[in-house]
Coordinates of C-alpha atoms in Angstrom, one line a residue:
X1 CA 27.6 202.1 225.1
X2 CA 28.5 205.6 225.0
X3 CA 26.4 207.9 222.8
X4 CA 29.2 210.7 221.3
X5 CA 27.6 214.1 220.1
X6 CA 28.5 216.7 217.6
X7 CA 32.4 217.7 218.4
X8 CA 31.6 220.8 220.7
X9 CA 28.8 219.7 222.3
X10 CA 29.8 217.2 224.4
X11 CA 29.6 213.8 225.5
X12 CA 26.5 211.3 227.1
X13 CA 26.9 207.8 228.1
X14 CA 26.0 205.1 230.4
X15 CA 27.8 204.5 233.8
X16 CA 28.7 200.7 235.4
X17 CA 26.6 202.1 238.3
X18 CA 23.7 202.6 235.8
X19 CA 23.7 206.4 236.1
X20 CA 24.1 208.7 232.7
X21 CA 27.3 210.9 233.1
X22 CA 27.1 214.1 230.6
X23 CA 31.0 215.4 229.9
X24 CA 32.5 218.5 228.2
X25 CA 35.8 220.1 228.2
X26 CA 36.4 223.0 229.9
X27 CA 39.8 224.3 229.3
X28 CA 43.3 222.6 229.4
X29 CA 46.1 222.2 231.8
X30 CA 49.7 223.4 231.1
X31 CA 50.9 220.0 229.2
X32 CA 47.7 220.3 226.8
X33 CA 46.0 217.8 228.9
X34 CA 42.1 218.5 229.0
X35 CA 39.7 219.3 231.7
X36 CA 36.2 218.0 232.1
X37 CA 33.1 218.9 233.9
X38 CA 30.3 216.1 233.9
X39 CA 26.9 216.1 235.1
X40 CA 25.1 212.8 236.5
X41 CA 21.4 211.6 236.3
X42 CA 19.4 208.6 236.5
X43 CA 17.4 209.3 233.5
X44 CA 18.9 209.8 230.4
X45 CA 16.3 213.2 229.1
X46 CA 17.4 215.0 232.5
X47 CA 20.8 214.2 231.9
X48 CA 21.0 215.3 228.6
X49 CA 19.2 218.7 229.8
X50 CA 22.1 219.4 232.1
X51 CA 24.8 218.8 229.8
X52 CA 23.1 221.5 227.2
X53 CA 23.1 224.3 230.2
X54 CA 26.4 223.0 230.8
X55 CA 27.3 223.5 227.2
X56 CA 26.0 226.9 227.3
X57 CA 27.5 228.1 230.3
X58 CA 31.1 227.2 229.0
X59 CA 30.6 227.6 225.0
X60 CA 33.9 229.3 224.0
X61 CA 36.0 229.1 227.7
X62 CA 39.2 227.5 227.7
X63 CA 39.6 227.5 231.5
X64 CA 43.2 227.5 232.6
X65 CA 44.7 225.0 235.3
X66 CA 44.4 227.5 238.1
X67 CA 40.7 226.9 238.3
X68 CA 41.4 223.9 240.3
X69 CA 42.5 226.3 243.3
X70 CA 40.4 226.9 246.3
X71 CA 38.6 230.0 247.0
X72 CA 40.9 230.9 249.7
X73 CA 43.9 230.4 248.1
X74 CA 42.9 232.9 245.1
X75 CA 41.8 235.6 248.2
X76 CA 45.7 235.2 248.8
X77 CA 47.2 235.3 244.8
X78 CA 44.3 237.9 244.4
X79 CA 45.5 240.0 247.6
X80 CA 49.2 239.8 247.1
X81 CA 49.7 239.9 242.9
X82 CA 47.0 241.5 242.2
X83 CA 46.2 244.2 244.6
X84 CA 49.3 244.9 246.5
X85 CA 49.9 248.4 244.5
X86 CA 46.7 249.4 243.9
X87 CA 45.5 249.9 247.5
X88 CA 46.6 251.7 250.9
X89 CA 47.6 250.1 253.2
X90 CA 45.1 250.2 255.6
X91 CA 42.5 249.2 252.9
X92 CA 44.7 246.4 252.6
X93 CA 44.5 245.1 256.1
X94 CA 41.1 245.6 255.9
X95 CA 40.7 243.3 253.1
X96 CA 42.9 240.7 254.9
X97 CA 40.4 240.9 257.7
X98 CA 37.8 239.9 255.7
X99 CA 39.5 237.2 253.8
X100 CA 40.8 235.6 257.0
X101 CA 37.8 236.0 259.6
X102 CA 34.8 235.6 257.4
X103 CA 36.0 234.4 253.6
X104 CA 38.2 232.1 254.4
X105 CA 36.7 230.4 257.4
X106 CA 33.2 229.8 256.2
X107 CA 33.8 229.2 252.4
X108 CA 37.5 229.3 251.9
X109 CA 38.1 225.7 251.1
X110 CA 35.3 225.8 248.3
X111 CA 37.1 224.7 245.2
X112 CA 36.8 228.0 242.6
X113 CA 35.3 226.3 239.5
X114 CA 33.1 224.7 241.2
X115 CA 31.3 227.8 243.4
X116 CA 28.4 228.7 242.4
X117 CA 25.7 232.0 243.2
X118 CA 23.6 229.4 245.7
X119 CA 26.8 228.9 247.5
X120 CA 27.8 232.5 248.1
X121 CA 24.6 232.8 249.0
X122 CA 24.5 230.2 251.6
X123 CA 27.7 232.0 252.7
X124 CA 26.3 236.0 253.0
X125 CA 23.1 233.9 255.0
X126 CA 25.7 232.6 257.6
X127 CA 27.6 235.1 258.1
X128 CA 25.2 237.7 258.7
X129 CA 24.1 235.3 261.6
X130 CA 27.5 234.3 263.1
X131 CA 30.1 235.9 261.4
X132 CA 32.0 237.5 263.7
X133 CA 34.3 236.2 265.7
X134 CA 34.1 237.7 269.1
X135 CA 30.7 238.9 270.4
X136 CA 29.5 242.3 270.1
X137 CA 27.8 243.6 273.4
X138 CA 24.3 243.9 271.3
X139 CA 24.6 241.9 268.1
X140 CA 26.7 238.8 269.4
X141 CA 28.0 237.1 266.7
X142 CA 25.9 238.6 264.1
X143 CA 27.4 240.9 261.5
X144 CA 25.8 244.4 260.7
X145 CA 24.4 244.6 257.2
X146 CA 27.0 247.2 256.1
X147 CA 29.9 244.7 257.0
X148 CA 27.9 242.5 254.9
X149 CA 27.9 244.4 252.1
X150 CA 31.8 245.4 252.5
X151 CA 32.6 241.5 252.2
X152 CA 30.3 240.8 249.8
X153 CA 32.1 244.1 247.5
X154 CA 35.3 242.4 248.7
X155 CA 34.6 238.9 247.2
X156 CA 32.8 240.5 244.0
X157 CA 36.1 242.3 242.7
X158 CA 38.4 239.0 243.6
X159 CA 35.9 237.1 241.4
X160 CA 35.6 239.5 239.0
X161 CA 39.7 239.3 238.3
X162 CA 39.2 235.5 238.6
X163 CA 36.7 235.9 234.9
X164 CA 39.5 237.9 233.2
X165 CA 42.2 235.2 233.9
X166 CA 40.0 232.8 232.8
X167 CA 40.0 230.6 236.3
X168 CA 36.1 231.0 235.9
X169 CA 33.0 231.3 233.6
X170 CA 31.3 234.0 235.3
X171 CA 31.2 235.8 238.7
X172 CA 29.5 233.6 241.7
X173 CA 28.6 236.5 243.1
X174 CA 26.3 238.3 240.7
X175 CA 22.4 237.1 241.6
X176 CA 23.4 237.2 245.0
X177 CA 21.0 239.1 247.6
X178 CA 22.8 240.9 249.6
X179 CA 21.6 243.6 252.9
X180 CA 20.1 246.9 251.8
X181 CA 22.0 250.1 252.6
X182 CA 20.7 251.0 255.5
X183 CA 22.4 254.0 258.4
X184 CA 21.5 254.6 261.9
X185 CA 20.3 257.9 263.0
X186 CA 22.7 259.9 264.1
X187 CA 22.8 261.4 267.9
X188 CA 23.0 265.1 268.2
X189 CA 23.5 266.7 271.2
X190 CA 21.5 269.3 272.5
X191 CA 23.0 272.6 273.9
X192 CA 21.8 271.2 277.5
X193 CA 23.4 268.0 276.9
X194 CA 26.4 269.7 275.5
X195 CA 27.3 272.3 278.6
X196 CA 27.1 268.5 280.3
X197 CA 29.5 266.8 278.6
X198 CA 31.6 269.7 278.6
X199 CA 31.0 270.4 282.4
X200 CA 31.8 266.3 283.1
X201 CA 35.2 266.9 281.5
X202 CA 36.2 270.0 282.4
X203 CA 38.2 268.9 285.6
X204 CA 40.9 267.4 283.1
X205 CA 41.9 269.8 281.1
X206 CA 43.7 267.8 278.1
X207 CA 40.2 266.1 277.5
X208 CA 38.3 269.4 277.4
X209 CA 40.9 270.8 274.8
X210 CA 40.7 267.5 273.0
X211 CA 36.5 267.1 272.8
X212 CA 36.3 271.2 272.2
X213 CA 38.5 271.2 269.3
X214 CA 36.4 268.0 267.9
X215 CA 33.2 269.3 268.8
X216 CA 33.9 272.8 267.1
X217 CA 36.2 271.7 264.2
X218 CA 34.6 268.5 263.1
X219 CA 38.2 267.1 262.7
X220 CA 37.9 263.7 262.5
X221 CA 39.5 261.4 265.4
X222 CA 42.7 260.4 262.9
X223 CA 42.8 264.2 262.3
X224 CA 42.5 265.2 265.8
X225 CA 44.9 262.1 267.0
X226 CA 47.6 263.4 264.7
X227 CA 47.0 267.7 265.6
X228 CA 50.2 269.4 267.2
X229 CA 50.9 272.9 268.4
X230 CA 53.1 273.6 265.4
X231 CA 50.2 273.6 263.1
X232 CA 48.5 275.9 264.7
X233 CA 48.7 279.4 262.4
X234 CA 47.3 281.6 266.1
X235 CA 48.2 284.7 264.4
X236 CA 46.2 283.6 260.8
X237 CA 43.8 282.3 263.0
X238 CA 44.2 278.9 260.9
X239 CA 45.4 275.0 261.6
X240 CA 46.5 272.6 259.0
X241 CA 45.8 269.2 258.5
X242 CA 49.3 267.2 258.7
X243 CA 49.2 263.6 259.3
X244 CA 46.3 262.1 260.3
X245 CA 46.8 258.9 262.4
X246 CA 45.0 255.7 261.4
X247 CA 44.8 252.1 263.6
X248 CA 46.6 249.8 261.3
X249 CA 49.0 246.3 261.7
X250 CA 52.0 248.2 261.3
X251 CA 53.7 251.4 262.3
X252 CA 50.5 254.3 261.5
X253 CA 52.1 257.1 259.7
X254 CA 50.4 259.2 257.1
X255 CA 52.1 262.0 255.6
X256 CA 49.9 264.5 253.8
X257 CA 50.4 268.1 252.3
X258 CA 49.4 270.5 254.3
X259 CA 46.3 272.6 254.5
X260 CA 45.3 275.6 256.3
X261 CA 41.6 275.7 258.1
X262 CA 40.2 278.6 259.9
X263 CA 40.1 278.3 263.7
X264 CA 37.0 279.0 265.4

């Protein structure tokens, strides 16, 4: 026989298949129909235990329909209604990287209500492993701790907008440990090993212009890439910055305003 509790807190009965079910509602679809989570047991004490931190966790959320959608198919809504304005372009192929090759393929089918922090964390585990999807000459299919952290930043701010629209509780993500911050040493080069280099490519002389205006400007390579003769000032003795070229899925143009840098 079922055993009702105070309106608010729930329900606790007795299955056919002798287990106890624990039952609250969770929010409502569109037509008004309600939405239930349950929790099972074979005792009735442990049951009931699981239904109060299930009461607590959802005490005042009305979750709307759209928490029935998989994980991957909010990366998508989240991607394309939600971010589309608010983001360059190449920041958004970046993110569509992520969603595809790692989000998507490891986790993407996880229904979104039902995620939890010990399922993201299963995920950040694997992937650091064998996330990538074609082999890195030294880390194979392992992904560095930085990436890491990027998709794990990524996934954090979906499931953060997925709390406001009420399609969740509370943020998966948060309890999570993720990969310290964490930067390799940079190689300088030594005058010796400089006049080298410089010596090596000498004989072509676009690639010594090329490397000698990097080495002495410390232009980066979308602001050397993009560098033409017109903005080049020789009389001022300056250069300015015009459009910087950037790898992307589309055509890579990037206007900026100019400015003027002294030559060396």
């Amino acid at each position: 026989m079922a055993k009702h509790r105070n309106r608010g807190d729930g329900s606790l009965h007795l299955r056919k298949d002798g287990r106890w079910e624990g039952r609250i509602v969770i929010g409502h679809k569109k037509d008004g129909t309600p939405m239930y989570k349950s929790v099972f047991g074979k005792a009735q004490k442990s049951t009931l235990k699981q239904l109060h931190q299930l009461i607590a966790l959802y005490r005042d959320v009305d979750l709307t329909e759209e928490c029935r959608m998989t994980l991957g198919e909010w990366m998508d809504k989240w991607l394309d209604e939600y971010m589309i304005f608010k983001i360059k372009e190449k920041t958004m192929d970046g993110y569509r990287s992520i969603v595809e090759h790692q989000i998507k393929r490891f986790i993407g089918d996880k229904q979104l209500a039902y995620l939890t922090t010990a399922d993201i964390q299963k995920f950040y585990n694997k992937i650091r492993k064998e996330g990538r999807v074609n082999p890195h000459p030294l880390l194979g299919y392992a992904l560095s701790d930085s990436v890491v952290r990027k998709i794990h930043m990524t996934l954090h701010e979906a499931l953060e907008e997925a709390v406001r629209e009420r399609y969740i509780v509370r943020n998966p993500t948060n309890g999570t440990t993720i990969p310290k911050k964490s930067y390799k040493e940079k190689q300088v080069l030594e005058d010796s090993q400089l006049d080298t280099f410089m010596d090596a490519i000498r004989r072509v002389q676009c690639w010594h212009d090329f490397f000698y205006v990097a080495i002495m400007t410390g232009l980066r390579r979308g602001e050397l890439c993009g560098l033409k003769w017109t903005a080049i000032a020789f009389t001022a003795g300056t250069y300015s910055i015009r459009r910087p070229v950037c790898r992307t899925n589309s055509v890579p143009t990037t206007h900026l305003p100019p400015q003027p840098h002294a030559l060396v």
